[in-house]
Short mmCIF file of C-alpha atoms in Angstrom, two decimals:
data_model
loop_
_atom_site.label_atom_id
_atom_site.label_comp_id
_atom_site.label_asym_id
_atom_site.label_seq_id
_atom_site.Cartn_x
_atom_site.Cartn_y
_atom_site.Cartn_z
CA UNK J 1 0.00 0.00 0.00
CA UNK J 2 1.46 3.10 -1.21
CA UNK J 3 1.89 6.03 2.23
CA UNK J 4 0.07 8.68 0.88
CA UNK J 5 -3.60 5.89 0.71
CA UNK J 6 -2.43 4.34 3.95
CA UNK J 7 -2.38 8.22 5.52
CA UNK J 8 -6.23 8.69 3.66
CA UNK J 9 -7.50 5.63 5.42
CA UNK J 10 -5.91 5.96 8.52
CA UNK J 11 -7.24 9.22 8.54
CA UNK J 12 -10.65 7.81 7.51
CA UNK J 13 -10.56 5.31 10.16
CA UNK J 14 -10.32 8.12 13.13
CA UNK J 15 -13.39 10.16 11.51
CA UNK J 16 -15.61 6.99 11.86
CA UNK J 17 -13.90 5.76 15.76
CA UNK J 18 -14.59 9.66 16.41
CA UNK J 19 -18.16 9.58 14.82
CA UNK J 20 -19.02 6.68 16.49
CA UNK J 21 -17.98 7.43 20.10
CA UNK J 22 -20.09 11.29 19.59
CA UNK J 23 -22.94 8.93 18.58
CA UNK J 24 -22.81 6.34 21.33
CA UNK J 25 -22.78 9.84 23.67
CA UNK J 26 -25.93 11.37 22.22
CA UNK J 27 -27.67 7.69 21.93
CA UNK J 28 -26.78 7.23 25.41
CA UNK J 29 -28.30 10.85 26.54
CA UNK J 30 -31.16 10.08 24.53
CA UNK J 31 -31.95 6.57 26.12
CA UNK J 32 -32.10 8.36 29.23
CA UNK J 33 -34.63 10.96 28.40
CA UNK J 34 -38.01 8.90 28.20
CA UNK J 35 -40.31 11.44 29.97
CA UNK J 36 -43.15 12.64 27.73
CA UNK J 37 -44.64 15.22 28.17
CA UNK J 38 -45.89 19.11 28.09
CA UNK J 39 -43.19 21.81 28.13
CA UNK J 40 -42.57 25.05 28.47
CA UNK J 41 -40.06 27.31 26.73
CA UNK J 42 -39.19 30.59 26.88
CA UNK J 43 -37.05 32.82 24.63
CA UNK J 44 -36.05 35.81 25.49
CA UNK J 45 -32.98 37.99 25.55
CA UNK J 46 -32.88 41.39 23.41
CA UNK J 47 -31.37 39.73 20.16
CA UNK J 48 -33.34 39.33 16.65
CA UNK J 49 -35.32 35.85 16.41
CA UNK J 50 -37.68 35.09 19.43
CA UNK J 51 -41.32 35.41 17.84
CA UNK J 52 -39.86 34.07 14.74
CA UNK J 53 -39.06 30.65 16.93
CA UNK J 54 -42.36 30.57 18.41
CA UNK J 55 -44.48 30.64 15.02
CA UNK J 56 -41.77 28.57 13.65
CA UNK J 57 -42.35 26.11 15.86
CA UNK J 58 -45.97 26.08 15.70
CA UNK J 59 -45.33 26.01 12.38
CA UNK J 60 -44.03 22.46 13.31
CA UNK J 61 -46.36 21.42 15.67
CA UNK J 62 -49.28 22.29 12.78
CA UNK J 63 -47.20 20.36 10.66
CA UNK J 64 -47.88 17.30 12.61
CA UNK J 65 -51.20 17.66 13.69
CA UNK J 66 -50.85 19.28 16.43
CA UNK J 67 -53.81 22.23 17.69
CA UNK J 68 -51.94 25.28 18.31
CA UNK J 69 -53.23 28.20 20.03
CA UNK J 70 -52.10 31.97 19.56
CA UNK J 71 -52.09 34.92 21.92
CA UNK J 72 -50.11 38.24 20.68
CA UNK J 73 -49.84 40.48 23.35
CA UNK J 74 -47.74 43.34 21.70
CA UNK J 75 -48.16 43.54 17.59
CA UNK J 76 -51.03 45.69 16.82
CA UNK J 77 -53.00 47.09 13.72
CA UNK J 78 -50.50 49.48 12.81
CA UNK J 79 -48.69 46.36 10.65
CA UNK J 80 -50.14 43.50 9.44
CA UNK J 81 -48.83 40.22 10.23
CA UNK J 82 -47.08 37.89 7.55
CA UNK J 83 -47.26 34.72 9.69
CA UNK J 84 -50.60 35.22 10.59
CA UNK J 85 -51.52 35.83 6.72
CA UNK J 86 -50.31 32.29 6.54
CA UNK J 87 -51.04 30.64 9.93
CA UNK J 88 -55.19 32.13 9.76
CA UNK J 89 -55.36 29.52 6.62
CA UNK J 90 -55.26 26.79 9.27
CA UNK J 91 -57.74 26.04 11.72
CA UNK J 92 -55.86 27.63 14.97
CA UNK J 93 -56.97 29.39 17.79
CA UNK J 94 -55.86 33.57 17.47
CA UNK J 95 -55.75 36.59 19.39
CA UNK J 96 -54.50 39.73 18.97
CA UNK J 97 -54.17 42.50 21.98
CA UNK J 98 -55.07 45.11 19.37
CA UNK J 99 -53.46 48.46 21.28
CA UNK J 100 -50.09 48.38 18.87
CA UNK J 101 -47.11 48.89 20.78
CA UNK J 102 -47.29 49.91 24.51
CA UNK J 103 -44.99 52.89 23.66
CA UNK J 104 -46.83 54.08 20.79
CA UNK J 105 -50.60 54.29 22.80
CA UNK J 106 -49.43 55.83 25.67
CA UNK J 107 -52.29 55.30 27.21
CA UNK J 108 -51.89 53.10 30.25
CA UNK J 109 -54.96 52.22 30.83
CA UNK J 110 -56.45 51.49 27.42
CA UNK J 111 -53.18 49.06 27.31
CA UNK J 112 -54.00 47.41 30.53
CA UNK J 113 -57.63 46.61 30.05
CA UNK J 114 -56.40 45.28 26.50
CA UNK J 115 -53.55 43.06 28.05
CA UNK J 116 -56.66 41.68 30.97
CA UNK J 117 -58.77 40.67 27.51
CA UNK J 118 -55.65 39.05 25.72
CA UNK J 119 -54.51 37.07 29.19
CA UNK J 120 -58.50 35.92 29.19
CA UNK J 121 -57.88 34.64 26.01
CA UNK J 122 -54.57 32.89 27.18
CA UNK J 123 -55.97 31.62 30.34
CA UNK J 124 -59.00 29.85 28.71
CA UNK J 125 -56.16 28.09 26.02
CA UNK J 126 -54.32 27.06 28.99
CA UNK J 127 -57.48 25.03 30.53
CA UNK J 128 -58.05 23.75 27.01
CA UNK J 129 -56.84 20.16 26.69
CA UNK J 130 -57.90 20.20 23.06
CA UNK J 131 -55.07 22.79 22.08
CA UNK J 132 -51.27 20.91 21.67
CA UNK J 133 -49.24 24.15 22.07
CA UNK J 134 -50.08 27.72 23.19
CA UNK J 135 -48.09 30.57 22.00
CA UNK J 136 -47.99 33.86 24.28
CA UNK J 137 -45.91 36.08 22.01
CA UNK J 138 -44.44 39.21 23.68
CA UNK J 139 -46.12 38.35 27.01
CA UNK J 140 -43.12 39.05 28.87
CA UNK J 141 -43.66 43.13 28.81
CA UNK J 142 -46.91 42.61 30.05
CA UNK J 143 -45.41 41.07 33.36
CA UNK J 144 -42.91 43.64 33.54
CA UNK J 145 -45.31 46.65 33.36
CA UNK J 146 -47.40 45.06 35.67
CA UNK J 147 -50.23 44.76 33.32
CA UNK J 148 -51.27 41.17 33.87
CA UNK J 149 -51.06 39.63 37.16
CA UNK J 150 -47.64 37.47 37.85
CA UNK J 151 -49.23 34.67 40.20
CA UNK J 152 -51.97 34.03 38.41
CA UNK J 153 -50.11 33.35 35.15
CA UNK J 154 -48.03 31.11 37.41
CA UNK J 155 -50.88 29.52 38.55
CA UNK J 156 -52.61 29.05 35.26
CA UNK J 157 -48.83 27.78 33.81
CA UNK J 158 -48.93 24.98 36.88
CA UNK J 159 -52.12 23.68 36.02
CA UNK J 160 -52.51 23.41 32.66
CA UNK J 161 -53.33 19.94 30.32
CA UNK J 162 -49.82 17.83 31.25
CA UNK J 163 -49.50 17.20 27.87
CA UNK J 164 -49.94 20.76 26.42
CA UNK J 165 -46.66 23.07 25.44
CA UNK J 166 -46.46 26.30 25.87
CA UNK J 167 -43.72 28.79 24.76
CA UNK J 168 -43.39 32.44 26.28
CA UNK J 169 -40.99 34.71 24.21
CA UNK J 170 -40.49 38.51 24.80
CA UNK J 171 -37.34 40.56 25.90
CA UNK J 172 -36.67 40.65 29.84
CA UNK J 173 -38.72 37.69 30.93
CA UNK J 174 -39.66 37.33 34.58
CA UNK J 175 -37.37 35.17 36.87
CA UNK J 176 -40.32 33.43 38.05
CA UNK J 177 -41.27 32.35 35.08
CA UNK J 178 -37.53 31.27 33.61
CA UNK J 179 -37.49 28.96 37.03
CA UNK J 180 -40.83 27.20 36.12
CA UNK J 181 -39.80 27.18 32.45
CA UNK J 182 -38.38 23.07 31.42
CA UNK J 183 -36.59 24.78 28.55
CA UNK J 184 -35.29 28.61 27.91
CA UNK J 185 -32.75 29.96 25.69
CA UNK J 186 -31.33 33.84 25.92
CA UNK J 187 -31.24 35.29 22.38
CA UNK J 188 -28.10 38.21 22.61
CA UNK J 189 -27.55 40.45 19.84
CA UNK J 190 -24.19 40.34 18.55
CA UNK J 191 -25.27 42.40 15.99
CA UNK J 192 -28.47 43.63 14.23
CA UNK J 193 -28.23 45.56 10.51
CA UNK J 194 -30.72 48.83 12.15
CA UNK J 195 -27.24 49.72 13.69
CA UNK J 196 -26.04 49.94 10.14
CA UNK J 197 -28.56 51.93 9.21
CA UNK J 198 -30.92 49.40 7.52
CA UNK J 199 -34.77 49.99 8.37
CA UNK J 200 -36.92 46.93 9.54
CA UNK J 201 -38.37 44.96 6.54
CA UNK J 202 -41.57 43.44 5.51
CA UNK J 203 -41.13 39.44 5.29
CA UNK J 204 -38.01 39.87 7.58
CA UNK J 205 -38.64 42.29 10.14
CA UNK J 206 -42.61 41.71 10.43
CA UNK Z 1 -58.91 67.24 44.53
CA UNK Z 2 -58.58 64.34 47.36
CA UNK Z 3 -54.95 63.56 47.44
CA UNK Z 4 -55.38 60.08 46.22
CA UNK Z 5 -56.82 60.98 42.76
CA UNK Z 6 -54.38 63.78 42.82
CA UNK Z 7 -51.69 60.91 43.00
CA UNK Z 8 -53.15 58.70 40.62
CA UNK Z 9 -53.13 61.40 37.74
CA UNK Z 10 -49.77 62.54 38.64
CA UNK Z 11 -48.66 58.65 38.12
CA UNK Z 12 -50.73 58.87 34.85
CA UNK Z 13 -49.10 62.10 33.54
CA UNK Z 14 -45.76 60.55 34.82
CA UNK Z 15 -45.83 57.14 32.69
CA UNK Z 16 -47.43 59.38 29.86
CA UNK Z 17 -44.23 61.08 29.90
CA UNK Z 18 -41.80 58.29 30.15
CA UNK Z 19 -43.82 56.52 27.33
CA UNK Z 20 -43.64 59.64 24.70
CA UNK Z 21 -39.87 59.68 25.91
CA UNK Z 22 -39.59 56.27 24.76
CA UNK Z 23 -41.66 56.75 21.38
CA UNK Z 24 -39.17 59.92 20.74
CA UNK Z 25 -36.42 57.58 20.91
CA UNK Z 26 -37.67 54.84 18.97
CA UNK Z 27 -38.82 57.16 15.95
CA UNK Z 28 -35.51 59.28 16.13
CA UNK Z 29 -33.68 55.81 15.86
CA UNK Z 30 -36.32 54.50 12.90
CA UNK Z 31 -35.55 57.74 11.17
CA UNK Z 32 -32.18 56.96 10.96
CA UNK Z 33 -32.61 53.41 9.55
CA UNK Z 34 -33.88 54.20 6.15
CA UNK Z 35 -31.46 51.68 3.81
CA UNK Z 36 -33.77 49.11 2.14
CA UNK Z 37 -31.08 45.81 1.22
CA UNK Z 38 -30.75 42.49 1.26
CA UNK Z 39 -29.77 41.60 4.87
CA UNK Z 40 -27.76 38.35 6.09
CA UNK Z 41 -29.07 36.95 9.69
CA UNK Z 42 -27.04 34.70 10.97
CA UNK Z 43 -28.60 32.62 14.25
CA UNK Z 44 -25.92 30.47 15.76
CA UNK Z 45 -24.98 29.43 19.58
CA UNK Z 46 -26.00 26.25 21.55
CA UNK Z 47 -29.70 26.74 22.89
CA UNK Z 48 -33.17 25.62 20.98
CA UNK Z 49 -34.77 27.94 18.79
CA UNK Z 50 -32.36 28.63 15.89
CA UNK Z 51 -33.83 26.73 13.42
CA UNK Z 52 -37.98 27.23 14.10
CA UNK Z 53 -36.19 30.76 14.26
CA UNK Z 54 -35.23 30.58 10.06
CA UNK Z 55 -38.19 28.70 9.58
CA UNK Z 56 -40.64 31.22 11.14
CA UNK Z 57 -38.49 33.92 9.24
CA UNK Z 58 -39.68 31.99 6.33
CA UNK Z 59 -43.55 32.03 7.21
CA UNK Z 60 -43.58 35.53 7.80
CA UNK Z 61 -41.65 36.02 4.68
CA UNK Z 62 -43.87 33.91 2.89
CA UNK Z 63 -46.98 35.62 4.25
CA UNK Z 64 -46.28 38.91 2.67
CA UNK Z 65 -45.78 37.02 -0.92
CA UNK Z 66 -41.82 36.66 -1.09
CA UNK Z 67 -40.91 33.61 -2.45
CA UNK Z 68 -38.55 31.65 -0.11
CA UNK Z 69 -35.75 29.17 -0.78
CA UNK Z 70 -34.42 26.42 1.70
CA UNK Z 71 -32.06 24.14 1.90
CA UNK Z 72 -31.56 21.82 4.88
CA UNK Z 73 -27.90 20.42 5.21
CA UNK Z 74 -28.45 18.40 8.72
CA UNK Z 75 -32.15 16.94 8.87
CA UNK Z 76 -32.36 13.41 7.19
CA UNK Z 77 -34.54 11.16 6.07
CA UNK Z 78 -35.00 9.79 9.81
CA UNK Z 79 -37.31 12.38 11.14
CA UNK Z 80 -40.35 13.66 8.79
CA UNK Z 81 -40.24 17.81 9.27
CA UNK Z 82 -42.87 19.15 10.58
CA UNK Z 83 -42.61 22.73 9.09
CA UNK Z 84 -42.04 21.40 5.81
CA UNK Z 85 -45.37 18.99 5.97
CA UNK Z 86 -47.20 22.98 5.53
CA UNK Z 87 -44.63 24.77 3.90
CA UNK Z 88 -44.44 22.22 1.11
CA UNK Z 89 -47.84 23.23 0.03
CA UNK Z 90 -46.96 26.27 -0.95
CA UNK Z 91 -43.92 27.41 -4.19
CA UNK Z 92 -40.96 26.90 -2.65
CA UNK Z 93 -37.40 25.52 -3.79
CA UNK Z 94 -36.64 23.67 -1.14
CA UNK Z 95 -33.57 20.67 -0.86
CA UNK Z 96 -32.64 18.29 1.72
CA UNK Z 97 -29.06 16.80 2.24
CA UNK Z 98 -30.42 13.40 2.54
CA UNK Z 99 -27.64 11.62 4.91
CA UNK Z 100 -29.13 12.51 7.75
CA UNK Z 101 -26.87 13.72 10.99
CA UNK Z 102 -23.54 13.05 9.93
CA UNK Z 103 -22.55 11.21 13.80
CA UNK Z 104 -25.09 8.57 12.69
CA UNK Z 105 -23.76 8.02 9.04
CA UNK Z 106 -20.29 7.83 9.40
CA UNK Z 107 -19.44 7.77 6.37
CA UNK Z 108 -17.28 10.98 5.61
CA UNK Z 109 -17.24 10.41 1.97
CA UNK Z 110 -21.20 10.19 1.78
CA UNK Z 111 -21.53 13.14 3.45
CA UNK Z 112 -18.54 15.67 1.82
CA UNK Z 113 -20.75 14.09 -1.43
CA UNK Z 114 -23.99 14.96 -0.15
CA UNK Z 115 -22.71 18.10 1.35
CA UNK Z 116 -21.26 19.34 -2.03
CA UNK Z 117 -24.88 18.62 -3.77
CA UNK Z 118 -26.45 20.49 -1.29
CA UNK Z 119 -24.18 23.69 -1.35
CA UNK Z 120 -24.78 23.65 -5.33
CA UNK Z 121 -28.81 23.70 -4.47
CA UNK Z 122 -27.77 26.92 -2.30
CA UNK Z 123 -25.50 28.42 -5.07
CA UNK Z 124 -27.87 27.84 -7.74
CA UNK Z 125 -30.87 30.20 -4.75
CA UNK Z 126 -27.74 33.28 -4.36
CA UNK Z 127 -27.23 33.85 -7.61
CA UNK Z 128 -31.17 33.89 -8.05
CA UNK Z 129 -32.68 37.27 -7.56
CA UNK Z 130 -36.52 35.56 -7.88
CA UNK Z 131 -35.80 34.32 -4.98
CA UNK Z 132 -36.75 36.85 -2.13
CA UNK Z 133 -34.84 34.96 1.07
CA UNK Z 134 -32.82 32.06 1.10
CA UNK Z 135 -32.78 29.85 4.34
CA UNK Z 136 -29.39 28.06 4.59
CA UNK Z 137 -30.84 25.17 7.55
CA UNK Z 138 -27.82 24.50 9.99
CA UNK Z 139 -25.31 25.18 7.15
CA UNK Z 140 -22.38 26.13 9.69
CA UNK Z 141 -21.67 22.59 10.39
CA UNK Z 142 -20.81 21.52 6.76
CA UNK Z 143 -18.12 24.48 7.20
CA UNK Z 144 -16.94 23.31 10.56
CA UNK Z 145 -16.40 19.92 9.04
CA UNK Z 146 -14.75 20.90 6.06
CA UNK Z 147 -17.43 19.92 3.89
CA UNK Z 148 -17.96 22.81 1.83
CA UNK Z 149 -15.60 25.80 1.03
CA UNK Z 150 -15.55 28.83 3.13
CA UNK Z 151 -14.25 31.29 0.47
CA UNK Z 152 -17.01 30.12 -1.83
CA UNK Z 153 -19.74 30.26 0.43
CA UNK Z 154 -17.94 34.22 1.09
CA UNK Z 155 -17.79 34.40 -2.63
CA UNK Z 156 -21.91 33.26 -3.01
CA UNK Z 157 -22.78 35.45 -0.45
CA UNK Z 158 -21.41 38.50 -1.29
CA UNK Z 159 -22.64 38.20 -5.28
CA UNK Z 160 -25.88 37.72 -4.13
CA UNK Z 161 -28.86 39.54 -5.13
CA UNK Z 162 -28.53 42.87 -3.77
CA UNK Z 163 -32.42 42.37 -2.21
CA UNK Z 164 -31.92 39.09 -0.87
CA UNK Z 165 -32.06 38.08 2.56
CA UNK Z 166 -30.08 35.14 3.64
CA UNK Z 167 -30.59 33.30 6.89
CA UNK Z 168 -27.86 30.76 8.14
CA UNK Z 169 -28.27 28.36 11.20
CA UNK Z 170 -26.47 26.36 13.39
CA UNK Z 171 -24.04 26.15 16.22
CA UNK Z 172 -20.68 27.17 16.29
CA UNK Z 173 -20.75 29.58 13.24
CA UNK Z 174 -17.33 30.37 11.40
CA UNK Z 175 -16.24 33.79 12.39
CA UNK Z 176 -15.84 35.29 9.03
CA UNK Z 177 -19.67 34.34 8.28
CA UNK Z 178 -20.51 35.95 11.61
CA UNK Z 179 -17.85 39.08 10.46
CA UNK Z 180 -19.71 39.43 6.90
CA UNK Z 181 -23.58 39.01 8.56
CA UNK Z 182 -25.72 42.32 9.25
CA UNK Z 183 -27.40 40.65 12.14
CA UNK Z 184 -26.68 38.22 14.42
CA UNK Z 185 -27.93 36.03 16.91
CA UNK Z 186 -25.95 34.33 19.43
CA UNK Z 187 -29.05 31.53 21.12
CA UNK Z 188 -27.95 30.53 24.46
CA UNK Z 189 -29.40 27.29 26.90
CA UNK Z 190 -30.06 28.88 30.23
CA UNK Z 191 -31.64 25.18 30.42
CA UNK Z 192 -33.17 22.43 28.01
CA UNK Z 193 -35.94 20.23 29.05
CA UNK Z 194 -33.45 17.37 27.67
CA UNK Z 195 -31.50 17.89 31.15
CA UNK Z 196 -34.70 16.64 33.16
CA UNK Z 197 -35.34 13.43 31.31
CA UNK Z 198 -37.15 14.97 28.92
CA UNK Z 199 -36.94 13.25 25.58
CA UNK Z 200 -37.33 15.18 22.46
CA UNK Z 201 -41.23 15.73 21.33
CA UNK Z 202 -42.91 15.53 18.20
CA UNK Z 203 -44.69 18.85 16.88
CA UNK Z 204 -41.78 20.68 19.15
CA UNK Z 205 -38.16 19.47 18.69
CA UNK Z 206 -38.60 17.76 15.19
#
């Protein structure tokens, strides 16, 4: 065997013993998770992608049957919404807290009688066995202004369907809630192209 | 006036002013951000939500009548995806690097080869200008690996329709795609359901 092919599969050789060691590890981990069952996520963090990664993954979840269930607690009328244009093809439970954004009304308490009606709306989808996965977009802000009422989303959280997920996403989430959560990832922002001067975009920004 | 209304009002007037403070800021910084381009959003870093991040870029996207691209360099023929079971149904080039996750196939020729098909479905979408956004599905492994050229990925990205938005996933993202992104998002676990037992759930990790 000439050096140079006995050097390729040598080298070959320690890709698949490295390979297969990484996937004995993950099989291993994953023979050890068994538990099925509801969970909840948050994302939050100030960086770009949170509400995309919650109607992406109700995207999935619709994708395999599953009922979904939809509370946005910050977009408003001012801009229309291009998941929604898709998701309100599909037969999914929607709500929209229809004040726009909290800094744009500036009227605290048309904002929090309109955050009560939206966490009404959230509450009854977290009693609902029927729906798979609940989305509270942009929730988080109401909890920090006070505008809905910590405990009794805690409360609502603890007792709903076992089986039913639910994801949270919003900037500056509660540390309550992120020590009930099962899963929660902090978006950061590296770096986001309105620094640079380039305006927020329809099909990208909203 | 009693002095508890006389409070209240004050508290009014005060958030009044704090929120029309805020809005001032906001718009002054919108102002600013008037460039219309293609933008590249890279979403890398260890915790969930990177990829039902691209996909729900995607929806949205899709929702306001872009016309999306994807291509899908990890996901295999293991696991059905749910997001493409819906997106399917609507026009959308879409490709999937078929070996599924390269520390089960362990085969490093199989993959380089499926790897280099895939990166020519991506070329073929940058140097498309019909085609609004291009997701790039976990992507920065095949350049951690080796599998696909840096300098030509660099080469793709920068030729690119000049109205094109690009979104690359995945973990441990290459500097030099992180250096030549707009915006970037770095996804970190604060904790994973995975940790408590939990094993990963249809309609929300797959």
């Amino acid at each position: 065997m000439s050096n140079e092919l006995h050097q390729q599969q040598s080298a070959e050789e320690k890709h698949k013993a490295r390979q297969q060691k990484i996937k004995a590890n993950v099989d291993k981990r994953v023979a050890k998770a068994t538990k099925e069952c509801g969970v909840l996520v948050v994302i939050t963090g100030n960086g770009k992608g949170k509400s995309t990664s919650g109607f992406g993954t109700v995207l999935r979840a619709l994708g395999h049957g599953l009922k979904p269930g939809i509370v946005q607690f910050i977009k408003g009328s001012k801009w229309e919404c291009g998941e929604m244009n898709i998701l309100k093809q599909f037969p999914i439970e929607h709500h929209v807290m229809g004040t726009g954004f909290t800094w744009e009304t500036q009227d605290k308490a048309t904002d929090i009688a309109a955050a009560k009606v939206a966490w009404q709306k959230s509450k009854a989808m977290l009693a609902n066995p029927d729906i798979d996965i609940v989305l509270l977009d942009e929730m988080t802000y109401m909890v920090k202004y006070g505008y809905i009422n910590l405990d009794e989303i805690i409360e609502a959280l603890t007792n709903r369907p076992p089986m039913q997920h639910v994801l949270i996403t919003g900037r500056a989430c509660h540390r309550r809630l992120i020590e009930l959560a099962d899963t929660v990832s902090e978006v950061q922002p590296t770096k986001h192209a309105f620094q640079d001067g380039i305006k927020a975009q329809k099909g990208l920004d909203w």
